[in-house]
């Protein structure tokens, strides 16, 4: 199996496109940081008035809690925000600045770029064997088809992980080169108490959460690519669900079924922000739903691939 | 035949959408022997071969390779087989060497030295580290052969291997196949619709039509000798020959009879005595093509579309 994986990895990196993608990852992250730097210079030196902002947020949350309109997760989030903001004012602890070295590491935005590029690889890794005609060479070896399929899937996952790590490394680098430390402290509520959060552990946690989206979307692309043997179709459909997912959720939000749709759960980083697509879902529930979809996608991919007659 | 067969097709069948594409094909293949697989387009050659190498699932019967049943132990059975299915499509973005390395990793016990050895055997030392995309078709065929030989297969299966090769390439390929069949005792199974090719290359042919095996025969078995006789008037000549006990068959402006060499002087004398004008008497060699067309009814397209 290790040899098969070696093969897939060799094929992957023998293609120019893969190097271009890795390069693109670096360039896009740097570009994003550059744009942030530029917008920072536009904003100018406004006096830092975090206390007023925290006070304003605190009053808003209290008002909406009293109105009784919030329920479920939204209510819990508002309560937590109140706790954190009370703590900030009481202890004179400033939040992280929006544009600062810490903020870049606290919330690294590498997930969506890594996702797009991993989807391209996932879509092509099986489909291209068919379009190049090499599938006949590959499957007339003393190796069972499911093993070949597994080596390909693992190669996709490794590629995704590698891209995330490259992205994070470049993010850290640009954070240190372009931005000055902004001070402030990230806080969170844990076990009913307000605790300080390290930007590093939170950054890694965000990477992990966004990697779930990379996996599920790439697995979808992998499935379409191996069922329809069409690279373009796999990329197209995957990006379509990636971009239209939240619209579908919004349209169906009145119905119970929305809780079980893939789209509702694809972006797990929502659990670290204040925005929820749906008030009734929690992280473990999302993970469970994602796992079910993942297994279905893999079963479809494997069973089609191992049973198919190669006629092309 | 006393030798033990290396490959055995047992009642192999394939049904697609309720249509029998391959119907109960049984065949034995022996070490050191090159067997040609002939049939008109759509007769089921490619389907049969793809079932033999696991690219297509069989609907019935079995393939046994060196004692291992393909469906029961795919990996063991396939480790004895080298395959070239139509044009060997390689990874064009990689060098020839990396392609070989790729396939070598999928077999047990193929060392780097073995790769180099095969590269030398097919005469590709000079260009093996160039990308396959830059190779000519002939080079790709050689690389295709190299990948099929890496693991020293006992059985080599080739589907239309000479497609697109020039005459020199075909000749070289043919000699190479003969060489490995004779020196290494490899059993070779080669499908083609190029009859002259098969005739030159093979010891034995199997003919398939409409999914059924219609004939298996040795190519080198002594053929009945035939003579072509052109005499005028032709009808009278034919009648005379028939009354003399020969089977006649009209060909161009004369007839072909089945006769031994020793009988010919008598035939000539008789024809002259009857006052016929003899223009030509020559040995007539029936080619495989004639036999093939006869066998498959003029090579009309089979009804099934197996491809």
XYZ file of C-alpha atoms in Angstrom, chain A residues 139-144, chain B residues 6-9 51-55 58 62-83 106-108 148 151-157 187:
50
model
C -5.772 -2.210 -13.354
C -4.021 -5.102 -15.087
C -1.589 -5.408 -12.173
C -1.686 -7.934 -9.364
C -3.297 -5.343 -7.112
C -6.939 -5.298 -6.144
C -0.404 -22.350 -18.409
C -3.730 -20.670 -19.065
C -7.118 -22.207 -19.236
C -10.325 -20.491 -20.284
C -12.065 -10.623 -19.059
C -8.796 -12.546 -18.995
C -6.968 -9.647 -17.343
C -9.675 -8.497 -14.970
C -10.642 -5.307 -16.778
C -17.121 -12.283 -16.573
C -13.562 -18.947 -15.329
C -9.988 -18.096 -16.221
C -7.232 -20.177 -14.627
C -3.695 -18.858 -14.846
C -0.916 -21.152 -13.663
C -3.270 -22.929 -11.307
C -4.816 -19.792 -9.844
C -8.382 -18.868 -10.608
C -8.647 -15.235 -11.629
C -11.880 -14.543 -9.788
C -10.795 -16.301 -6.586
C -7.252 -15.024 -6.314
C -6.865 -12.034 -8.587
C -3.512 -10.895 -7.231
C -1.811 -14.307 -7.430
C -3.182 -15.006 -10.889
C -2.290 -11.588 -12.299
C 1.261 -11.708 -10.945
C 2.041 -14.175 -13.750
C 0.579 -12.035 -16.508
C 2.057 -9.285 -18.649
C -0.460 -7.191 -20.526
C 2.894 -2.708 -8.360
C 4.600 -6.095 -8.673
C 6.458 -8.010 -6.040
C 4.734 -6.017 -19.599
C 7.981 -9.063 -13.584
C 9.041 -11.965 -15.876
C 5.490 -13.068 -16.656
C 4.766 -16.633 -17.639
C 1.949 -15.450 -19.806
C 1.942 -12.456 -22.101
C -1.320 -11.169 -23.488
C 3.088 -18.370 -23.425
